[in-house]
């Protein structure tokens, strides 16, 4: 009989890639975040925790961290609210309609994110299509602030990440056993009640994975917040980018990056705990 | 418990009627089966009664009240599914409590009603489990408890035993029958299994192609099939084709049988149904008008099946009790065959 460990050899290529391409840079970043800042070299020779204390103590950084989390929450909620009915529609459609709808959902992903963000700029700008149209219709007198603020970034990110939410919700809904909703319906429950007590709880695995994915993508998104938020409306990702590329304060950028990572990991862990509790009856 | 009546119930998809003006009455406390091959419309009828499908025309009355346009949640029915359809995210207790809570049953009363329903299916010790921690038979018993707990007017079954293995299915049949009799539940039971339908039902409604073929007690359906389809579907028949010759049915060149009430014209092509258990084999009359050789003997436990090759080349299956005198005839034995005229079901052959 062969040793049961033989299969681990198959992991070698992917392990090598992960060590060289992910673990090593992460370790270097971790070391970097613990170094002092030096105006001339980017980082000094001494060890310090000052970068972390600075990043989580400074009101400006706290504002950016808070804003980023808020952004993530709102985009996730918006994707869920828009995505759930769409996923239900897809799940309940004929196979041909299903395929067409899924293709339409995937279609925007084929378009470069810069192009899509630019498209939103054309629409949302102070003299953009939406404002021009509203003013021409006489509905508003001065342009609405749709860009270079939270509104613009939320609109852009929601549109960009909606496909991920839908693509994770559809299989979760398809996994709901046949007849379960019909059974609830015969047990004196109205359609809305069946939806709330049966459909939504049984879709929780998809809701949680979709939400985690959209949240993590939102709080770490760089291009769209930069383009629709402008140079002054900053979130963590754009701030990290600026620390590295503009301020050349690598230790501060690295520390902020790790704060972002820890926030993401804690939220993923917490969400999984919540999911495990709600799905303990049917999820392995 | 209430009575159930359906009147000219019809379901059409595009222009094809899958259920064609079916009318049926189920009296209070009666157990009626909808029996038929797959595609006969039996499940469609059940789903229309449950309110999960909308009829194209016709009406459904529960306890005399027209519920045709009511949604499922306002019909006060219980439905047991083939797939059990338990709520996987709820415990056994909460599954059974689901319908009761909608009725406004609360607190201690709720606990009593749930425990009572679970005790009826002997699962009161499993209230805290999740469905997936139970076996298939136990899950179906929970589904049964869940459907009877809210005291429905009628109980509907959609092939509830089909997912269980043979032995468990028989146990569940007995349990179901006992429960139905105790609670005097008005029940409509969909199945494709004639044995299940016979052992459970007060009456059987046999369907084919969306039409009722016969409604009657299991004995009536078995002993007096209304037409060739029923005769061919019930029991384990030999299906032959023949021609009417001089008042007898000729099933092969020179082989003719007497049939009771075969009022068909001379030369009329007919289909003949001959139950395996109605054929009498006699090894002491090898020269009877109808005779042949035993080609195959199949021991089935309670019965022995013989494949008899007639001298004309025609093959018939016959079944005898395994403890009876004819149980041990060797292959190759010559036997005479006889069939009582009233056990021969003859129908004009339909253009297939």
XYZ file of C-alpha atoms in Angstrom:
636
model
C 0.000 0.000 0.000
C 1.217 3.457 -0.821
C 1.767 5.959 1.915
C -1.218 8.261 2.251
C 1.127 11.272 2.133
C 2.063 10.704 -1.536
C -0.565 13.172 -2.717
C 1.076 16.080 -0.941
C 3.773 16.129 -3.608
C 1.127 17.469 -5.966
C 0.994 20.656 -3.925
C 4.661 21.521 -4.605
C 4.156 23.868 -7.603
C 1.398 25.891 -5.992
C 3.281 26.005 -2.684
C 6.406 27.292 -4.425
C 4.361 29.975 -6.153
C 2.647 31.005 -2.905
C 5.930 31.177 -0.951
C 7.722 33.215 -3.611
C 4.826 35.376 -4.719
C 2.803 35.873 -1.554
C 4.424 34.784 1.704
C 7.845 36.312 1.030
C 6.523 39.763 -0.018
C 4.102 39.707 2.916
C 6.942 38.933 5.308
C 9.047 41.755 3.819
C 6.040 44.111 4.198
C 5.580 42.995 7.794
C 9.225 43.768 8.576
C 8.916 47.072 6.714
C 5.927 48.148 8.779
C 8.072 47.811 11.911
C 10.876 50.073 10.673
C 11.301 53.791 11.289
C 10.665 56.257 8.491
C 13.593 57.974 6.917
C 13.025 60.823 4.485
C 16.044 59.903 2.408
C 15.822 56.108 2.107
C 12.088 55.501 2.655
C 12.763 53.409 5.771
C 15.394 53.498 8.510
C 17.336 50.874 10.409
C 15.569 50.854 13.754
C 12.625 48.755 14.911
C 9.492 50.522 16.125
C 5.730 50.149 16.626
C 5.263 53.842 15.976
C 3.775 53.297 12.519
C 0.876 51.242 13.889
C 0.324 53.613 16.818
C 0.289 56.504 14.361
C -2.066 54.848 11.897
C -4.660 53.780 14.462
C -4.311 56.868 16.634
C -4.387 59.692 14.113
C -7.876 61.180 13.501
C -7.174 61.532 9.787
C -6.342 57.838 9.398
C -9.219 56.832 11.652
C -11.539 58.832 9.432
C -10.230 56.966 6.385
C -10.519 53.572 8.118
C -14.076 54.353 9.247
C -15.008 55.639 5.816
C -13.617 52.505 4.155
C -15.582 50.178 6.426
C -18.741 52.215 5.876
C -18.156 52.060 2.135
C -17.706 48.280 2.316
C -20.911 47.849 4.326
C -23.017 50.030 2.051
C -21.709 48.444 -1.161
C -22.264 44.948 0.280
C -25.815 45.808 1.354
C -26.573 47.397 -2.018
C -25.216 44.376 -3.917
C -27.286 42.056 -1.709
C -30.480 44.076 -2.167
C -30.027 44.336 -5.926
C -28.539 40.867 -6.382
C -31.003 38.730 -4.415
C -34.083 39.442 -6.578
C -31.956 39.019 -9.693
C -30.589 35.692 -8.431
C -34.131 34.534 -7.588
C -35.274 35.496 -11.073
C -32.421 33.519 -12.625
C -33.047 30.480 -10.415
C -36.753 30.409 -11.291
C -36.340 30.957 -15.043
C -36.348 28.450 -17.861
C -32.869 27.092 -18.699
C -32.573 29.247 -21.839
C -33.442 32.431 -19.950
C -31.074 31.348 -17.178
C -28.129 31.032 -19.539
C -28.869 34.369 -21.171
C -29.262 36.130 -17.822
C -26.038 34.655 -16.419
C -24.172 35.755 -19.559
C -25.532 39.276 -19.139
C -24.430 39.257 -15.495
C -20.921 38.136 -16.435
C -20.661 40.460 -19.431
C -19.528 43.615 -17.538
C -16.625 41.625 -16.069
C -15.142 41.372 -19.558
C -14.747 45.138 -19.639
C -11.682 46.700 -18.024
C -12.342 48.275 -14.631
C -10.719 51.570 -15.704
C -13.041 51.800 -18.672
C -16.085 51.069 -16.504
C -15.057 53.614 -13.876
C -14.480 56.155 -16.613
C -17.916 55.413 -17.958
C -19.359 56.277 -14.562
C -17.357 59.508 -14.559
C -18.976 60.499 -17.845
C -22.391 59.853 -16.285
C -21.851 61.269 -12.796
C -19.626 64.310 -13.409
C -20.955 67.779 -12.380
C -21.520 68.444 -16.072
C -22.070 64.779 -16.867
C -24.973 63.125 -18.612
C -27.155 62.665 -15.532
C -26.810 66.213 -14.241
C -27.246 67.708 -17.711
C -30.367 65.670 -18.281
C -31.875 66.578 -14.903
C -31.132 70.261 -15.411
C -32.485 70.249 -18.932
C -35.667 68.671 -17.568
C -35.824 71.480 -15.026
C -35.779 69.108 -12.060
C -32.686 70.636 -10.465
C -31.145 74.098 -10.688
C -27.540 73.283 -9.773
C -25.655 70.026 -10.490
C -25.889 67.289 -7.848
C -22.671 66.168 -6.170
C -22.589 62.654 -7.557
C -18.809 62.316 -7.821
C -15.669 62.948 -5.791
C -17.562 61.773 -2.696
C -19.005 58.616 -1.083
C -22.004 58.557 -3.444
C -19.886 58.223 -6.564
C -17.665 55.513 -5.123
C -20.695 53.527 -3.868
C -22.436 53.692 -7.237
C -19.303 52.632 -9.108
C -18.325 49.793 -6.759
C -21.878 48.419 -6.516
C -22.134 48.113 -10.260
C -18.687 46.562 -10.525
C -19.113 43.960 -7.756
C -22.788 43.079 -8.295
C -21.907 40.161 -10.655
C -19.867 38.434 -7.923
C -22.796 38.595 -5.518
C -25.249 37.244 -8.104
C -22.932 34.467 -9.226
C -22.606 33.241 -5.621
C -26.291 33.615 -4.774
C -27.628 31.633 -7.760
C -26.026 28.276 -6.801
C -27.026 28.830 -3.159
C -30.649 29.248 -4.226
C -30.412 26.259 -6.562
C -29.186 24.186 -3.608
C -32.442 24.695 -1.721
C -34.103 21.245 -1.861
C -37.070 20.929 -4.189
C -40.516 21.056 -2.566
C -39.289 22.671 0.664
C -40.837 26.013 -0.230
C -44.001 24.270 -1.438
C -44.169 22.417 1.888
C -44.001 25.681 3.817
C -46.662 27.141 1.548
C -49.051 24.281 2.358
C -48.307 24.790 6.065
C -50.317 28.008 6.123
C -47.490 30.389 5.270
C -48.014 33.242 2.841
C -45.516 33.840 0.019
C -43.654 36.647 1.871
C -43.426 34.482 4.983
C -42.092 31.504 3.012
C -39.474 33.823 1.575
C -38.394 35.121 4.976
C -38.564 31.880 6.976
C -37.416 29.366 4.358
C -35.769 30.877 1.277
C -33.538 33.445 2.992
C -32.307 31.159 5.821
C -31.506 28.401 3.347
C -29.644 30.862 1.122
C -27.403 31.984 4.008
C -24.299 30.121 2.780
C -24.484 32.086 -0.493
C -25.402 35.341 1.249
C -22.402 35.065 3.568
C -19.824 34.097 0.928
C -21.150 36.720 -1.490
C -21.105 39.391 1.198
C -17.588 38.527 2.378
C -16.306 38.626 -1.199
C -17.976 41.927 -2.070
C -16.974 43.503 1.249
C -13.312 42.510 0.955
C -13.157 43.585 -2.679
C -14.808 46.919 -1.801
C -12.531 47.867 1.090
C -9.445 46.972 -0.926
C -10.542 48.493 -4.252
C -8.080 51.043 -5.600
C -8.932 52.125 -9.147
C -12.618 52.984 -8.784
C -12.269 54.985 -5.535
C -9.349 56.822 -7.073
C -11.283 57.725 -10.226
C -14.745 58.369 -8.749
C -13.506 59.648 -5.382
C -10.945 61.943 -6.920
C -7.546 62.807 -5.422
C -8.941 64.162 -2.159
C -11.697 61.703 -1.183
C -9.537 58.883 0.132
C -10.162 55.338 1.284
C -7.621 52.930 2.769
C -6.457 51.482 -0.534
C -5.848 54.853 -2.138
C -4.170 56.107 1.051
C -1.827 53.080 1.110
C -1.005 53.707 -2.539
C -0.224 57.356 -1.801
C 1.966 56.500 1.198
C 4.060 54.251 -0.984
C 4.115 56.144 -4.260
C 3.670 59.831 -3.336
C 4.792 60.285 0.275
C 7.400 57.518 -0.035
C 6.558 56.628 3.590
C 6.808 52.886 3.112
C 6.586 51.924 6.800
C 3.315 53.857 7.245
C 1.888 52.383 4.037
C 2.849 48.882 5.131
C 1.310 49.394 8.582
C -1.930 50.687 7.056
C -1.972 47.693 4.683
C -1.695 45.308 7.635
C -4.459 47.103 9.503
C -6.652 46.624 6.422
C -5.691 42.944 6.251
C -6.442 42.339 9.933
C -9.839 44.037 9.601
C -10.662 41.833 6.620
C -9.538 38.631 8.374
C -11.485 39.403 11.545
C -14.635 40.105 9.539
C -14.274 36.918 7.483
C -13.791 34.885 10.662
C -16.788 36.542 12.327
C -19.015 36.067 9.298
C -18.077 32.398 9.123
C -18.992 31.941 12.775
C -22.370 33.536 12.145
C -22.914 31.375 9.056
C -21.947 28.208 10.923
C -24.533 28.981 13.585
C -27.365 29.567 11.136
C -26.561 26.633 8.878
C -25.743 24.040 11.545
C -28.691 21.914 10.439
C -27.737 21.506 6.796
C -24.190 22.586 6.114
C -21.334 20.149 6.533
C -61.764 16.039 8.781
C -63.703 16.963 5.698
C -64.730 15.414 2.445
C -62.994 16.217 -0.813
C -64.622 16.592 -4.195
C -63.148 17.499 -7.548
C -65.373 18.413 -10.473
C -64.252 18.288 -14.106
C -60.739 19.192 -13.046
C -58.613 19.898 -16.107
C -55.014 20.953 -16.614
C -53.745 21.851 -20.061
C -50.224 22.787 -21.083
C -50.424 24.559 -24.409
C -53.114 22.431 -25.985
C -52.304 19.096 -24.383
C -54.538 18.077 -21.520
C -52.510 16.272 -18.852
C -55.601 16.025 -16.684
C -58.832 15.718 -18.574
C -62.081 16.641 -16.786
C -61.498 14.392 -13.793
C -64.238 14.158 -11.165
C -63.781 12.278 -7.914
C -65.304 12.211 -4.443
C -63.479 11.270 -1.282
C -65.794 10.965 1.699
C -64.858 11.893 5.251
C -62.208 9.589 6.672
C -61.812 7.676 3.433
C -58.459 6.661 1.984
C -58.384 6.913 -1.820
C -55.381 6.243 -4.050
C -54.649 7.836 -7.381
C -52.909 5.013 -9.181
C -51.364 5.050 -12.610
C -48.170 4.909 -14.650
C -45.887 7.939 -14.715
C -47.307 10.733 -16.802
C -50.914 9.774 -16.113
C -51.591 13.096 -14.397
C -51.909 11.828 -10.824
C -49.313 14.192 -9.339
C -50.752 17.094 -11.323
C -54.174 16.423 -9.761
C -52.653 16.289 -6.282
C -50.757 19.551 -6.780
C -53.896 21.256 -8.025
C -55.775 20.099 -4.923
C -52.891 21.345 -2.752
C -53.002 24.734 -4.478
C -49.489 24.484 -5.891
C -50.747 24.360 -9.478
C -53.598 26.293 -10.988
C -56.234 24.229 -12.810
C -57.169 25.226 -16.359
C -60.800 24.573 -15.487
C -62.979 22.663 -13.054
C -63.368 23.049 -9.322
C -62.093 21.649 -6.049
C -64.281 21.436 -2.945
C -63.041 20.684 0.547
C -65.805 20.065 3.049
C -68.269 21.432 0.504
C -66.441 24.746 0.239
C -65.046 25.773 -3.138
C -61.296 26.314 -2.695
C -60.344 26.365 -6.389
C -59.133 29.981 -6.245
C -57.639 29.883 -2.736
C -53.831 29.879 -2.364
C -52.260 26.793 -0.757
C -51.732 28.488 2.601
C -55.479 29.036 3.038
C -56.690 25.547 2.103
C -55.984 23.761 5.403
C -54.454 20.693 3.787
C -51.536 18.494 4.770
C -49.117 17.369 2.067
C -46.472 14.664 2.398
C -43.819 14.742 -0.327
C -41.770 11.983 -1.905
C -38.641 14.004 -1.082
C -39.848 14.535 2.542
C -39.234 18.295 2.019
C -38.335 18.842 5.662
C -36.885 22.234 6.552
C -33.180 21.416 6.887
C -32.348 24.477 8.971
C -34.938 23.706 11.647
C -34.990 20.995 14.303
C -37.553 18.205 14.223
C -39.545 20.105 16.859
C -39.523 23.327 14.831
C -40.435 21.451 11.654
C -43.554 20.060 13.305
C -44.274 23.385 15.023
C -44.050 25.301 11.720
C -47.692 24.988 10.698
C -48.953 25.203 14.274
C -47.245 28.562 14.853
C -49.033 29.953 11.798
C -52.301 28.911 13.431
C -51.404 30.941 16.494
C -50.679 27.978 18.751
C -48.226 29.178 21.408
C -46.338 28.298 24.572
C -47.183 25.126 26.441
C -49.982 24.313 24.046
C -47.493 24.316 21.163
C -45.171 21.952 23.040
C -48.063 19.581 23.775
C -49.331 19.538 20.200
C -45.838 18.970 18.735
C -45.020 16.195 21.198
C -48.396 14.586 20.552
C -47.828 14.593 16.776
C -44.288 13.246 17.171
C -45.495 10.543 19.584
C -47.976 9.374 16.923
C -45.011 8.529 14.683
C -42.885 7.382 17.674
C -40.275 10.093 17.253
C -40.924 12.194 20.363
C -37.419 11.337 21.600
C -35.855 12.951 18.538
C -37.368 16.441 18.797
C -34.009 18.209 19.181
C -32.321 16.588 16.192
C -31.895 18.146 12.788
C -33.502 16.293 9.844
C -30.173 15.221 8.346
C -29.356 13.367 11.572
C -32.307 11.023 10.936
C -32.716 8.061 8.585
C -34.936 8.305 5.503
C -37.804 6.471 7.209
C -37.564 8.693 10.274
C -37.487 11.812 8.099
C -40.652 10.712 6.343
C -42.309 10.093 9.725
C -41.365 13.636 10.782
C -42.909 14.907 7.545
C -46.045 12.944 8.398
C -46.147 14.413 11.915
C -45.605 17.872 10.473
C -48.564 17.489 8.126
C -51.012 16.091 10.705
C -50.061 18.406 13.590
C -52.171 21.377 12.403
C -55.251 19.081 12.046
C -55.735 19.521 8.285
C -59.118 18.980 6.613
C -57.578 16.541 4.170
C -54.224 14.833 3.855
C -52.444 14.469 0.519
C -49.586 12.073 -0.188
C -47.286 12.398 -3.188
C -45.586 8.992 -3.519
C -44.344 9.276 0.057
C -42.868 5.787 0.256
C -41.040 5.670 -3.067
C -37.704 6.817 -1.656
C -37.635 4.094 1.009
C -36.203 0.611 0.601
C -38.587 -2.328 0.276
C -38.693 -3.532 3.887
C -39.015 -0.054 5.341
C -41.734 0.706 2.819
C -43.856 -2.160 4.101
C -43.412 -1.050 7.712
C -44.328 2.499 6.773
C -47.418 1.258 4.908
C -48.687 -0.413 8.048
C -47.853 2.611 10.165
C -49.535 4.955 7.728
C -52.661 2.814 7.534
C -52.886 2.563 11.325
C -52.470 6.322 11.765
C -54.972 7.083 9.038
C -57.561 4.808 10.616
C -56.961 6.123 14.152
C -57.287 9.747 13.150
C -59.929 9.070 10.484
C -57.975 11.188 8.038
C -59.512 11.938 4.658
C -56.597 10.950 2.480
C -55.658 11.088 -1.170
C -52.588 9.038 -1.943
C -50.662 9.231 -5.207
C -48.668 6.176 -6.212
C -47.533 4.181 -9.218
C -47.273 1.045 -7.084
C -50.390 -1.144 -7.329
C -49.494 -3.171 -4.220
C -49.163 -0.004 -2.185
C -52.473 1.280 -3.524
C -54.250 -2.031 -2.827
C -52.968 -2.517 0.692
C -53.690 1.044 1.817
C -56.810 2.173 0.038
C -60.522 2.033 0.693
C -60.911 2.874 -2.972
C -58.545 3.153 -5.918
C -58.863 5.656 -8.740
C -56.957 4.339 -11.714
C -55.704 6.928 -14.174
C -54.112 6.794 -17.594
C -53.402 9.616 -19.988
C -55.188 12.148 -17.801
C -58.452 10.163 -17.756
C -60.026 8.073 -15.023
C -60.104 4.412 -16.066
C -61.888 3.006 -13.057
C -62.800 3.951 -9.510
C -63.524 1.148 -7.102
C -62.463 -0.849 -4.069
C -59.198 -2.782 -4.444
C -61.292 -5.967 -4.862
C -63.414 -4.435 -7.617
C -60.410 -3.104 -9.468
C -58.634 -6.438 -9.144
C -61.490 -8.830 -9.869
C -63.642 -6.720 -12.172
C -61.365 -4.465 -14.211
C -63.427 -1.985 -16.174
C -61.329 -2.187 -19.304
C -58.264 -3.707 -20.878
C -55.983 -1.033 -19.440
C -57.032 -1.753 -15.865
C -56.749 -5.494 -16.394
C -53.278 -5.020 -17.800
C -52.127 -2.659 -15.068
C -53.367 -4.505 -11.995
C -51.980 -7.880 -10.973
C -49.124 -9.371 -12.940
C -50.787 -10.187 -16.212
C -49.858 -11.967 -19.395
C -50.791 -9.637 -22.208
C -51.774 -11.384 -25.420
C -53.483 -10.426 -28.592
C -56.106 -12.586 -30.188
C -59.080 -12.728 -32.514
C -62.702 -13.664 -31.834
C -63.528 -17.005 -33.485
C -66.925 -18.658 -32.971
C -67.506 -16.996 -29.595
C -64.079 -17.947 -28.316
C -60.810 -16.078 -28.198
C -58.141 -17.489 -30.421
C -54.762 -16.530 -28.995
C -52.696 -18.612 -31.393
C -53.299 -20.926 -34.328
C -55.664 -23.594 -33.004
C -55.553 -22.345 -29.425
C -58.819 -20.810 -28.326
C -60.137 -19.989 -24.880
C -63.614 -19.468 -23.495
C -64.121 -15.964 -22.177
C -67.037 -14.823 -20.081
C -69.047 -11.949 -21.455
C -66.852 -11.538 -24.493
C -69.533 -9.908 -26.581
C -67.302 -9.038 -29.467
C -68.055 -9.704 -33.102
C -66.577 -12.525 -35.114
C -63.121 -11.724 -36.425
C -62.709 -8.764 -34.075
C -59.064 -8.309 -33.020
C -58.879 -8.239 -29.230
C -56.303 -7.812 -26.507
C -56.400 -10.506 -23.873
C -55.246 -10.139 -20.321
C -54.592 -13.242 -18.321
C -53.322 -12.984 -14.766
C -50.423 -15.233 -13.821
C -52.177 -16.306 -10.632
C -55.368 -17.244 -12.529
C -53.699 -19.895 -14.663
C -54.236 -23.393 -13.245
C -51.460 -25.862 -14.013
C -52.168 -29.586 -13.975
C -49.294 -32.047 -14.482
C -51.827 -34.924 -14.491
C -53.519 -33.648 -17.644
C -50.668 -33.309 -20.122
C -53.038 -33.790 -23.042
C -55.483 -31.036 -22.159
C -56.558 -28.805 -25.073
C -54.205 -26.163 -23.749
C -50.885 -27.703 -22.779
C -47.211 -27.057 -22.816
C -43.868 -27.622 -21.165
C -42.354 -25.830 -18.207
C -39.445 -23.885 -19.655
C -38.335 -22.081 -16.532
C -39.037 -22.285 -12.805
C -38.407 -19.169 -10.704
C -38.592 -19.443 -6.913
C -39.695 -16.114 -5.415
C -40.132 -17.046 -1.766
C -43.872 -16.849 -1.241
C -44.625 -17.912 -4.792
C -43.168 -19.921 -7.631
C -43.315 -18.568 -11.143
C -43.314 -20.857 -14.174
C -42.634 -19.884 -17.725
C -44.760 -22.309 -19.710
C -44.061 -22.809 -23.397
C -47.261 -23.862 -25.168
C -47.145 -26.335 -28.027
C -47.962 -23.477 -30.372
C -44.792 -21.710 -29.293
C -46.601 -19.089 -27.216
C -45.113 -18.446 -23.763
C -47.193 -17.753 -20.654
C -46.194 -16.902 -17.122
C -48.015 -18.654 -14.316
C -47.632 -18.153 -10.597
C -48.503 -20.624 -7.825
C -48.076 -20.608 -4.065
C -44.684 -21.933 -3.025
C -46.254 -24.183 -0.361
C -48.935 -25.465 -2.742
C -48.987 -28.833 -4.543
C -47.691 -27.404 -7.813
C -44.610 -25.767 -6.359
C -42.044 -28.379 -7.284
C -42.537 -29.169 -10.941
C -39.224 -29.588 -12.728
C -38.340 -27.784 -15.911
C -39.449 -29.876 -18.888
C -42.561 -31.239 -17.182
C -45.597 -31.370 -19.420
C -48.610 -29.622 -17.944
C -52.157 -28.915 -18.924
C -53.347 -25.331 -18.501
C -56.799 -24.055 -17.780
C -58.285 -20.664 -17.134
C -61.762 -19.997 -15.821
C -63.674 -18.033 -18.486
C -64.415 -15.231 -16.018
C -60.666 -14.719 -15.431
C -60.007 -13.842 -19.022
C -60.256 -10.138 -19.738
C -60.951 -9.396 -23.339
C -61.079 -5.927 -24.834
C -61.275 -4.699 -28.416
C -57.733 -4.010 -29.546
C -57.083 -0.309 -29.817
C -55.055 0.985 -32.680
C -51.749 1.429 -30.890
